[in-house]
Coordinates of N, CA and C in Angstrom, one line a residue:
M37 N 0.8 -1.2 0.0 CA 0.0 0.0 0.0 C 0.9 1.3 0.0
M38 N 0.5 2.2 -0.7 CA 1.3 3.5 -0.9 C 1.0 4.4 0.3
R39 N 2.0 5.0 0.9 CA 1.8 5.9 2.0 C 1.3 7.3 1.5
E40 N 0.6 8.0 2.4 CA 0.0 9.3 2.0 C 1.0 10.2 1.4
R41 N 2.2 10.3 2.0 CA 3.2 11.3 1.5 C 3.7 10.9 0.1
D42 N 3.7 9.6 -0.3 CA 4.0 9.2 -1.6 C 2.9 9.6 -2.6
I43 N 1.7 9.5 -2.2 CA 0.5 9.9 -3.0 C 0.6 11.4 -3.2
E44 N 1.0 12.1 -2.2 CA 1.1 13.6 -2.2 C 2.2 14.0 -3.2
Q45 N 3.3 13.3 -3.1 CA 4.4 13.6 -4.1 C 4.1 13.3 -5.5
L46 N 3.3 12.3 -5.7 CA 2.8 12.0 -7.1 C 1.8 13.1 -7.6
L47 N 1.0 13.5 -6.7 CA 0.0 14.6 -7.0 C 0.8 15.8 -7.5
V48 N 1.8 16.2 -6.6 CA 2.6 17.4 -6.9 C 3.3 17.3 -8.3
R49 N 3.9 16.1 -8.5 CA 4.7 15.9 -9.7 C 3.8 16.0 -11.0
E50 N 2.6 15.4 -10.9 CA 1.7 15.4 -12.1 C 1.1 16.7 -12.3
V51 N 0.7 17.4 -11.2 CA 0.2 18.8 -11.4 C 1.2 19.7 -12.1
R52 N 2.5 19.6 -11.6 CA 3.5 20.4 -12.3 C 3.7 20.0 -13.7
K53 N 3.7 18.7 -14.0 CA 3.8 18.2 -15.4 C 2.8 18.8 -16.3
N54 N 1.6 19.1 -15.7 CA 0.5 19.6 -16.5 C 0.4 21.2 -16.4
G55 N 1.5 21.8 -15.9 CA 1.6 23.2 -15.9 C 1.0 23.9 -14.7
G56 N 0.6 23.2 -13.7 CA 0.0 23.8 -12.5 C 0.9 23.8 -11.3
R57 N 0.4 24.1 -10.2 CA 1.1 24.1 -8.9 C 0.2 23.5 -7.8
A58 N 0.8 22.8 -6.9 CA 0.1 22.1 -5.8 C 0.8 22.6 -4.5
Y59 N 0.2 23.7 -3.9 CA 0.8 24.3 -2.7 C 0.4 23.6 -1.5
K60 N 1.3 23.3 -0.6 CA 1.0 22.8 0.7 C 0.1 23.8 1.5
F61 N -1.1 23.4 2.0 CA -2.0 24.3 2.6 C -1.9 24.1 4.1
I62 N -1.3 25.1 4.8 CA -1.1 25.1 6.2 C -1.8 26.4 6.7
S63 N -2.7 26.3 7.5 CA -3.5 27.5 8.0 C -3.5 27.6 9.5
P64 N -2.5 28.3 10.1 CA -2.5 28.3 11.6 C -3.8 28.7 12.2
G65 N -4.2 28.0 13.2 CA -5.5 28.2 13.8 C -6.7 27.6 13.1
N66 N -6.5 26.9 12.0 CA -7.5 26.3 11.3 C -7.1 24.8 10.9
D67 N -7.1 24.0 12.0 CA -6.7 22.6 11.8 C -7.8 21.9 10.9
G68 N -7.3 20.9 10.2 CA -8.3 20.1 9.4 C -8.5 20.6 8.0
V69 N -7.7 21.6 7.6 CA -7.9 22.1 6.2 C -7.2 21.1 5.2
P70 N -7.7 21.0 4.0 CA -7.1 20.1 3.0 C -5.6 20.2 2.9
D71 N -4.9 19.1 2.5 CA -3.5 19.1 2.4 C -2.9 20.0 1.3
R72 N -3.6 20.2 0.2 CA -3.0 20.9 -0.9 C -4.1 21.8 -1.5
I73 N -3.6 23.0 -2.0 CA -4.4 23.8 -2.9 C -3.7 23.7 -4.3
V74 N -4.5 23.2 -5.2 CA -4.0 22.9 -6.6 C -4.5 24.0 -7.5
L75 N -3.6 24.7 -8.2 CA -3.9 25.7 -9.2 C -3.5 25.2 -10.5
M76 N -4.5 25.1 -11.4 CA -4.2 24.6 -12.8 C -4.2 25.7 -13.8
P77 N -3.5 25.5 -14.9 CA -3.3 26.5 -15.9 C -4.6 27.0 -16.5
D78 N -5.7 26.2 -16.4 CA -7.0 26.6 -17.0 C -7.7 27.6 -16.1
G79 N -7.0 28.0 -15.0 CA -7.7 28.9 -14.0 C -8.5 28.3 -12.9
K80 N -8.5 27.0 -12.9 CA -9.3 26.2 -11.9 C -8.4 26.0 -10.7
I81 N -9.1 26.1 -9.5 CA -8.5 25.9 -8.2 C -9.2 24.8 -7.5
Y82 N -8.4 23.8 -7.0 CA -9.0 22.7 -6.2 C -8.3 22.6 -4.9
F83 N -9.1 22.2 -3.9 CA -8.5 21.9 -2.6 C -8.5 20.4 -2.5
V84 N -7.4 19.8 -2.1 CA -7.2 18.3 -2.2 C -6.8 17.8 -0.8
E85 N -7.6 16.9 -0.3 CA -7.2 16.2 1.0 C -6.8 14.8 0.5
L86 N -5.6 14.4 0.9 CA -5.1 13.1 0.5 C -5.1 12.1 1.6
K87 N -5.5 10.8 1.3 CA -5.6 9.7 2.2 C -5.1 8.5 1.6
T88 N -4.6 7.6 2.4 CA -4.3 6.2 1.9 C -5.6 5.6 1.5
L89 N -5.5 4.4 0.8 CA -6.7 3.8 0.3 C -7.7 3.5 1.4
H90 N -7.2 3.2 2.6 CA -8.1 2.9 3.7 C -8.1 4.0 4.8
G91 N -7.6 5.2 4.5 CA -7.6 6.3 5.4 C -9.0 6.8 5.7
K92 N -9.1 7.6 6.8 CA -10.4 8.1 7.1 C -10.3 9.6 7.3
E93 N -11.3 10.3 6.9 CA -11.4 11.8 7.1 C -11.9 12.0 8.5
S94 N -11.2 12.9 9.2 CA -11.6 13.1 10.6 C -12.9 14.0 10.6
A95 N -13.5 14.1 11.7 CA -14.7 15.0 11.8 C -14.3 16.5 11.5
L96 N -13.2 16.9 12.0 CA -12.7 18.3 11.7 C -12.4 18.5 10.2
Q97 N -11.8 17.5 9.6 CA -11.5 17.6 8.2 C -12.8 17.7 7.4
H98 N -13.8 16.9 7.8 CA -15.1 16.9 7.1 C -15.7 18.3 7.3
A99 N -15.7 18.8 8.5 CA -16.3 20.2 8.7 C -15.6 21.2 7.9
Q100 N -14.3 21.2 7.8 CA -13.5 22.2 7.0 C -13.8 22.0 5.5
R101 N -14.0 20.8 5.0 CA -14.3 20.5 3.6 C -15.7 21.1 3.3
R102 N -16.6 20.9 4.2 CA -18.0 21.4 4.1 C -18.0 22.9 4.0
R103 N -17.2 23.6 4.9 CA -17.1 25.0 4.9 C -16.5 25.6 3.6
I104 N -15.5 24.9 3.1 CA -14.9 25.4 1.9 C -15.8 25.2 0.7
S105 N -16.5 24.0 0.7 CA -17.5 23.7 -0.4 C -18.6 24.8 -0.4
E106 N -19.1 25.1 0.8 CA -20.2 26.1 0.9 C -19.8 27.5 0.4
L107 N -18.5 27.7 0.3 CA -18.0 29.0 -0.3 C -17.9 28.9 -1.8
G108 N -18.3 27.8 -2.4 CA -18.3 27.6 -3.8 C -17.0 27.0 -4.4
Q109 N -16.2 26.5 -3.5 CA -14.9 25.9 -3.9 C -15.0 24.4 -4.1
I110 N -14.2 23.9 -5.0 CA -14.2 22.4 -5.2 C -13.2 21.8 -4.3
V111 N -13.6 20.8 -3.6 CA -12.8 20.0 -2.7 C -12.8 18.5 -3.0
F112 N -11.7 17.9 -3.2 CA -11.6 16.5 -3.5 C -11.0 15.8 -2.2
V113 N -11.5 14.7 -1.9 CA -10.9 13.8 -0.9 C -10.4 12.6 -1.8
V114 N -9.1 12.4 -1.8 CA -8.4 11.5 -2.7 C -8.0 10.3 -1.9
Y115 N -8.5 9.1 -2.2 CA -8.2 7.9 -1.4 C -7.3 7.0 -2.3
G116 N -6.0 6.9 -2.0 CA -5.1 6.1 -2.7 C -4.9 6.4 -4.1
L117 N -4.2 5.6 -4.9 CA -3.8 5.8 -6.2 C -5.1 5.9 -7.1
K118 N -6.1 5.0 -6.9 CA -7.3 5.1 -7.7 C -8.0 6.4 -7.6
G119 N -8.0 6.9 -6.3 CA -8.6 8.3 -6.1 C -7.8 9.4 -6.8
L120 N -6.5 9.2 -6.8 CA -5.7 10.2 -7.5 C -5.9 10.2 -9.0
A121 N -6.0 9.0 -9.6 CA -6.3 8.8 -11.0 C -7.6 9.4 -11.3
D122 N -8.6 9.2 -10.4 CA -10.0 9.8 -10.6 C -9.9 11.3 -10.6
F123 N -9.1 11.9 -9.7 CA -8.9 13.3 -9.6 C -8.5 13.9 -10.9
F124 N -7.4 13.3 -11.5 CA -6.9 13.8 -12.7 C -7.9 13.7 -13.9
K125 N -8.6 12.6 -13.9 CA -9.6 12.3 -14.9 C -10.7 13.4 -14.8
A126 N -11.2 13.6 -13.5 CA -12.3 14.6 -13.3 C -11.9 16.0 -13.6
T127 N -10.6 16.3 -13.5 CA -10.2 17.7 -13.7 C -9.6 17.9 -15.1
G128 N -9.8 16.9 -16.0 CA -9.4 17.1 -17.4 C -8.0 16.8 -17.8
F129 N -7.4 15.9 -17.0 CA -6.0 15.5 -17.3 C -5.9 14.0 -17.5
P130 N -6.4 13.4 -18.6 CA -6.5 12.0 -18.7 C -5.2 11.3 -18.8
E131 N -4.1 11.9 -19.3 CA -2.8 11.3 -19.4 C -2.3 11.0 -18.0
S132 N -2.4 12.0 -17.1 CA -2.0 11.7 -15.7 C -2.8 10.7 -15.1
S133 N -4.1 10.7 -15.4 CA -5.0 9.6 -14.8 C -4.6 8.3 -15.3
D134 N -4.3 8.1 -16.6 CA -3.9 6.8 -17.1 C -2.5 6.4 -16.5
L135 N -1.6 7.3 -16.4 CA -0.3 7.0 -15.8 C -0.4 6.4 -14.4
I136 N -1.2 7.1 -13.6 CA -1.4 6.7 -12.2 C -2.2 5.4 -12.1
A137 N -3.1 5.2 -13.0 CA -3.9 3.9 -13.0 C -2.9 2.8 -13.3
A138 N -2.0 3.0 -14.2 CA -1.0 2.0 -14.6 C -0.1 1.7 -13.4
I139 N 0.3 2.7 -12.7 CA 1.2 2.5 -11.5 C 0.4 1.7 -10.5
A140 N -0.9 2.0 -10.3 CA -1.7 1.2 -9.3 C -1.8 -0.2 -9.8
E141 N -2.0 -0.5 -11.1 CA -2.1 -1.8 -11.6 C -0.8 -2.6 -11.4
K142 N 0.3 -2.0 -11.7 CA 1.6 -2.6 -11.5 C 1.8 -3.0 -10.0
M143 N 1.4 -2.1 -9.1 CA 1.6 -2.4 -7.7 C 0.7 -3.6 -7.3
R144 N -0.5 -3.6 -7.8 CA -1.4 -4.8 -7.5 C -0.8 -6.1 -8.0
E145 N -0.3 -6.0 -9.2 CA 0.3 -7.3 -9.7 C 1.5 -7.7 -8.9
E146 N 2.3 -6.8 -8.4 CA 3.5 -7.1 -7.6 C 3.1 -7.7 -6.3
Q147 N 1.9 -7.3 -5.8 CA 1.5 -7.8 -4.5 C 0.8 -9.2 -4.6
A148 N 0.4 -9.5 -5.8 CA -0.3 -10.8 -6.0 C 0.6 -12.0 -6.0

């Protein structure tokens, strides 16, 4: 299973490859905010919370996600590599989605 920080590094790498930036989101006094703010070259901004495949969103993270969503912002909770592939597919970057899906498939095969 891939660690959260490895998933985060892959997110950052693929966002940059697509011409965007994935800034670490640290907001003093506001625990539970998503891990990254992703800015893509098409002008879209996404807040991304990263989890391992079996990770759980805390109640505070859920509350922060709801607050950000209520302000009209798009927030993704990404679970594992499949979730990361889904993120890139949903945001219009199918090549990154396909690459990450292939990485996930290779890892499954190696574990079998």
